[in-house]
Amino acid sequence: MNLGNRCQFAAECPIFQGEEETKIELSLFRNVFCNRGYKGWKNCDRYLELTKQKENNEKNY
């Protein structure tokens, strides 16, 4: 089930890739945060962290 757009960082996110454990089932985590669009992304700490890293990289170039 996909309620919106997939997070732009899904390919590099270890949680989305299943490399890190979550407190909830992975498929539920993906539906609540990764595939929900901005509504879910803004509640994801990993998304906020990766967004800040991307902004800092763009400023440095």
Coordinates of N, CA and C in Angstrom, one line a residue:
M1 N 0.8 -1.2 0.0 CA 0.0 0.0 0.0 C 0.9 1.2 0.0
N2 N 0.6 2.2 -0.8 CA 1.4 3.4 -0.9 C 0.4 4.6 -0.9
L3 N 0.5 5.4 0.2 CA -0.4 6.5 0.4 C 0.1 7.8 -0.2
G4 N 1.3 7.8 -0.8 CA 1.9 9.1 -1.3 C 3.1 8.8 -2.1
N5 N 4.1 9.7 -2.0 CA 5.3 9.5 -2.7 C 6.4 8.9 -1.8
R6 N 7.2 8.1 -2.4 CA 8.3 7.5 -1.6 C 9.4 8.5 -1.3
C7 N 10.0 8.4 -0.1 CA 11.0 9.3 0.3 C 12.2 9.3 -0.6
Q8 N 12.7 10.5 -0.9 CA 13.8 10.6 -1.8 C 15.1 10.0 -1.3
F9 N 15.2 9.7 0.0 CA 16.3 9.0 0.6 C 16.2 7.5 0.8
A10 N 15.1 7.0 0.2 CA 14.8 5.5 0.5 C 16.0 4.6 0.0
A11 N 16.6 5.0 -1.1 CA 17.7 4.1 -1.6 C 18.9 4.1 -0.7
E12 N 19.1 5.2 0.1 CA 20.3 5.2 1.0 C 20.0 5.1 2.5
C13 N 18.7 5.0 2.8 CA 18.3 4.9 4.2 C 18.4 3.5 4.7
P14 N 19.2 3.3 5.8 CA 19.4 1.9 6.3 C 18.1 1.3 6.9
I15 N 17.2 2.1 7.4 CA 16.0 1.6 7.9 C 15.1 1.1 6.8
F16 N 15.0 1.9 5.7 CA 14.1 1.5 4.6 C 14.7 0.2 4.0
Q17 N 16.0 0.1 3.9 CA 16.7 -1.1 3.3 C 16.6 -2.3 4.2
G18 N 16.2 -2.1 5.5 CA 16.1 -3.2 6.4 C 17.4 -3.6 7.1
E19 N 18.3 -2.7 7.1 CA 19.6 -2.9 7.7 C 19.6 -2.5 9.2
E20 N 18.7 -1.7 9.6 CA 18.5 -1.3 11.0 C 17.2 -1.8 11.5
E21 N 17.2 -2.2 12.8 CA 15.9 -2.6 13.4 C 15.1 -1.4 13.8
T22 N 13.8 -1.6 13.7 CA 12.8 -0.6 14.2 C 11.9 -1.2 15.3
K23 N 11.3 -0.4 16.0 CA 10.4 -0.9 17.1 C 9.1 -1.5 16.6
I24 N 8.8 -1.1 15.3 CA 7.6 -1.6 14.7 C 8.0 -2.4 13.5
E25 N 7.0 -3.2 13.0 CA 7.3 -4.0 11.8 C 7.7 -3.1 10.6
L26 N 8.7 -3.6 9.8 CA 9.3 -2.8 8.8 C 8.3 -2.4 7.7
S27 N 7.4 -3.2 7.3 CA 6.4 -2.8 6.3 C 5.5 -1.7 6.8
L28 N 5.1 -1.8 8.1 CA 4.3 -0.7 8.7 C 5.1 0.6 8.8
F29 N 6.4 0.5 9.2 CA 7.2 1.7 9.2 C 7.3 2.3 7.9
R30 N 7.5 1.5 6.8 CA 7.6 2.1 5.4 C 6.3 2.8 5.1
N31 N 5.2 2.2 5.4 CA 3.9 2.8 5.0 C 3.6 4.1 5.8
V32 N 4.0 4.1 7.1 CA 3.7 5.3 7.9 C 4.7 6.4 7.6
F33 N 6.0 6.1 7.4 CA 6.9 7.2 7.2 C 7.4 7.3 5.7
C34 N 7.9 6.2 5.1 CA 8.7 6.3 3.9 C 7.8 6.5 2.7
N35 N 6.6 6.0 2.6 CA 5.7 6.0 1.4 C 4.6 7.0 1.6
R36 N 4.6 7.8 2.5 CA 3.4 8.6 2.8 C 3.5 10.1 2.3
G37 N 4.6 10.4 1.7 CA 4.8 11.8 1.2 C 5.3 12.6 2.4
Y38 N 5.3 13.9 2.2 CA 5.8 14.9 3.2 C 5.1 14.7 4.5
K39 N 3.9 14.3 4.6 CA 3.2 14.1 5.8 C 3.9 13.1 6.7
G40 N 4.4 12.1 6.2 CA 5.1 11.1 6.9 C 6.6 11.4 7.1
W41 N 7.2 12.0 6.0 CA 8.6 12.3 6.1 C 9.0 13.3 7.2
K42 N 8.1 14.3 7.4 CA 8.4 15.3 8.4 C 8.4 14.7 9.8
N43 N 7.9 13.5 10.0 CA 7.9 12.9 11.3 C 9.0 11.9 11.4
C44 N 9.8 11.7 10.4 CA 10.9 10.7 10.4 C 12.2 11.4 10.7
D45 N 12.9 11.0 11.8 CA 14.1 11.6 12.2 C 15.2 11.4 11.2
R46 N 15.2 10.3 10.6 CA 16.2 10.0 9.6 C 16.1 10.9 8.4
Y47 N 14.9 11.1 7.9 CA 14.6 12.0 6.8 C 15.2 13.4 7.1
L48 N 14.8 13.9 8.3 CA 15.3 15.3 8.7 C 16.8 15.3 8.8
E49 N 17.4 14.3 9.3 CA 18.9 14.2 9.3 C 19.5 14.2 7.9
L50 N 19.0 13.4 7.0 CA 19.5 13.3 5.7 C 19.3 14.6 4.9
T51 N 18.2 15.3 5.2 CA 17.9 16.6 4.5 C 18.9 17.6 4.9
K52 N 19.2 17.7 6.2 CA 20.2 18.6 6.7 C 21.6 18.4 6.1
Q53 N 21.9 17.1 6.0 CA 23.2 16.7 5.4 C 23.3 17.2 3.9
K54 N 22.2 17.0 3.2 CA 22.1 17.4 1.8 C 22.3 18.9 1.7
E55 N 21.6 19.6 2.5 CA 21.6 21.1 2.5 C 23.1 21.6 2.8
N56 N 23.7 21.0 3.8 CA 25.1 21.3 4.1 C 26.0 21.0 3.0
N57 N 25.9 19.9 2.3 CA 26.7 19.6 1.2 C 26.5 20.5 0.0
E58 N 25.3 21.0 -0.2 CA 25.1 21.9 -1.3 C 25.7 23.3 -1.0
K59 N 25.7 23.7 0.3 CA 26.3 25.0 0.7 C 27.8 24.9 0.6
N60 N 28.4 23.8 0.8 CA 29.8 23.7 0.7 C 30.4 23.7 -0.7
Y61 N 29.5 23.4 -1.7 CA 30.0 23.4 -3.1 C 29.7 24.7 -3.7

